[in-house]
Coordinates of C-alpha atoms in Angstrom, one line a residue:
M1 CA -0.1 -0.1 0.0
R2 CA 3.0 2.4 0.7
Y3 CA 3.9 1.9 -3.0
V4 CA 0.6 3.0 -4.0
Y5 CA 0.6 6.2 -2.1
I6 CA 4.1 7.0 -3.3
G7 CA 2.8 6.6 -6.8
L8 CA -0.1 8.7 -6.4
V9 CA 2.3 11.6 -5.0
V10 CA 4.6 11.3 -8.0
V11 CA 1.5 11.4 -10.4
A12 CA 0.1 14.4 -8.6
T13 CA 3.5 16.1 -8.5
A14 CA 4.0 15.5 -12.4
I15 CA 0.4 16.7 -13.0
V16 CA 1.2 20.2 -11.0
L17 CA 4.6 20.5 -13.0
L18 CA 3.0 19.9 -16.3
F19 CA 0.3 22.4 -15.6
K20 CA 2.9 25.0 -14.5
V21 CA 5.1 24.4 -17.6
Q22 CA 2.0 24.8 -20.1
N23 CA 0.8 27.9 -18.3
L24 CA 3.7 30.1 -18.2
T25 CA 1.8 33.0 -20.1
A26 CA 1.2 36.1 -18.0
V27 CA -2.1 37.8 -17.2
T28 CA -3.1 41.0 -15.7
V29 CA -5.4 41.1 -12.7
S30 CA -7.0 44.5 -11.8
L31 CA -9.0 45.3 -8.4
L32 CA -9.7 48.7 -7.3
G33 CA -7.5 50.5 -9.6
M34 CA -4.4 48.4 -8.9
S35 CA -3.2 45.8 -11.4
V36 CA -0.6 43.0 -11.2
T37 CA 0.7 40.9 -13.9
I38 CA 1.5 37.2 -12.9
P39 CA 1.7 33.9 -14.6
V40 CA -1.5 31.9 -14.9
F41 CA -0.3 29.0 -12.8
L42 CA 0.4 31.3 -9.8
L43 CA -3.1 32.8 -10.2
V44 CA -4.6 29.4 -10.3
I45 CA -2.5 28.1 -7.4
G46 CA -3.2 31.2 -5.3
I47 CA -7.0 31.0 -5.9
Y48 CA -7.0 27.4 -4.8
F49 CA -5.3 27.9 -1.6
L50 CA -7.6 31.1 -0.9
G51 CA -10.6 28.8 -1.5
M52 CA -9.3 26.2 0.9
L53 CA -8.8 28.7 3.6
T54 CA -12.1 30.4 3.2
G55 CA -14.0 27.1 2.7
G56 CA -12.5 25.6 5.7
S57 CA -13.5 28.9 7.5
L58 CA -17.0 28.8 6.3
L59 CA -17.5 25.2 7.2
A60 CA -16.3 25.8 10.6
L61 CA -18.7 28.7 11.2
L62 CA -21.7 26.8 9.9
R63 CA -20.9 24.0 12.2
G64 CA -20.6 26.3 15.2
W65 CA -24.1 27.8 14.2
I66 CA -25.6 24.5 13.9
R67 CA -24.1 23.4 17.3
N68 CA -25.5 26.6 19.0
A69 CA -28.9 26.1 17.2
R70 CA -29.2 22.8 18.9
G71 CA -28.2 23.9 22.2
D72 CA -25.0 21.7 22.3
S73 CA -22.2 22.8 24.4
A74 CA -18.7 22.6 23.0

């Protein structure tokens, strides 16, 4: 089973590197009069991590609200 996990890590790493190599073109992102030019792969990876952070926070917030609505104590 250990070799299966190692294989999965190698495949995932290869996919990320392939994505990086194929998306080296730069894009300009503008917000509130500010703009920045960055490669596409950095934009996608940054949005992915931002989504993980905000999604986890939202899930924790909703769980807390449900727990409080039921009257459960932590």
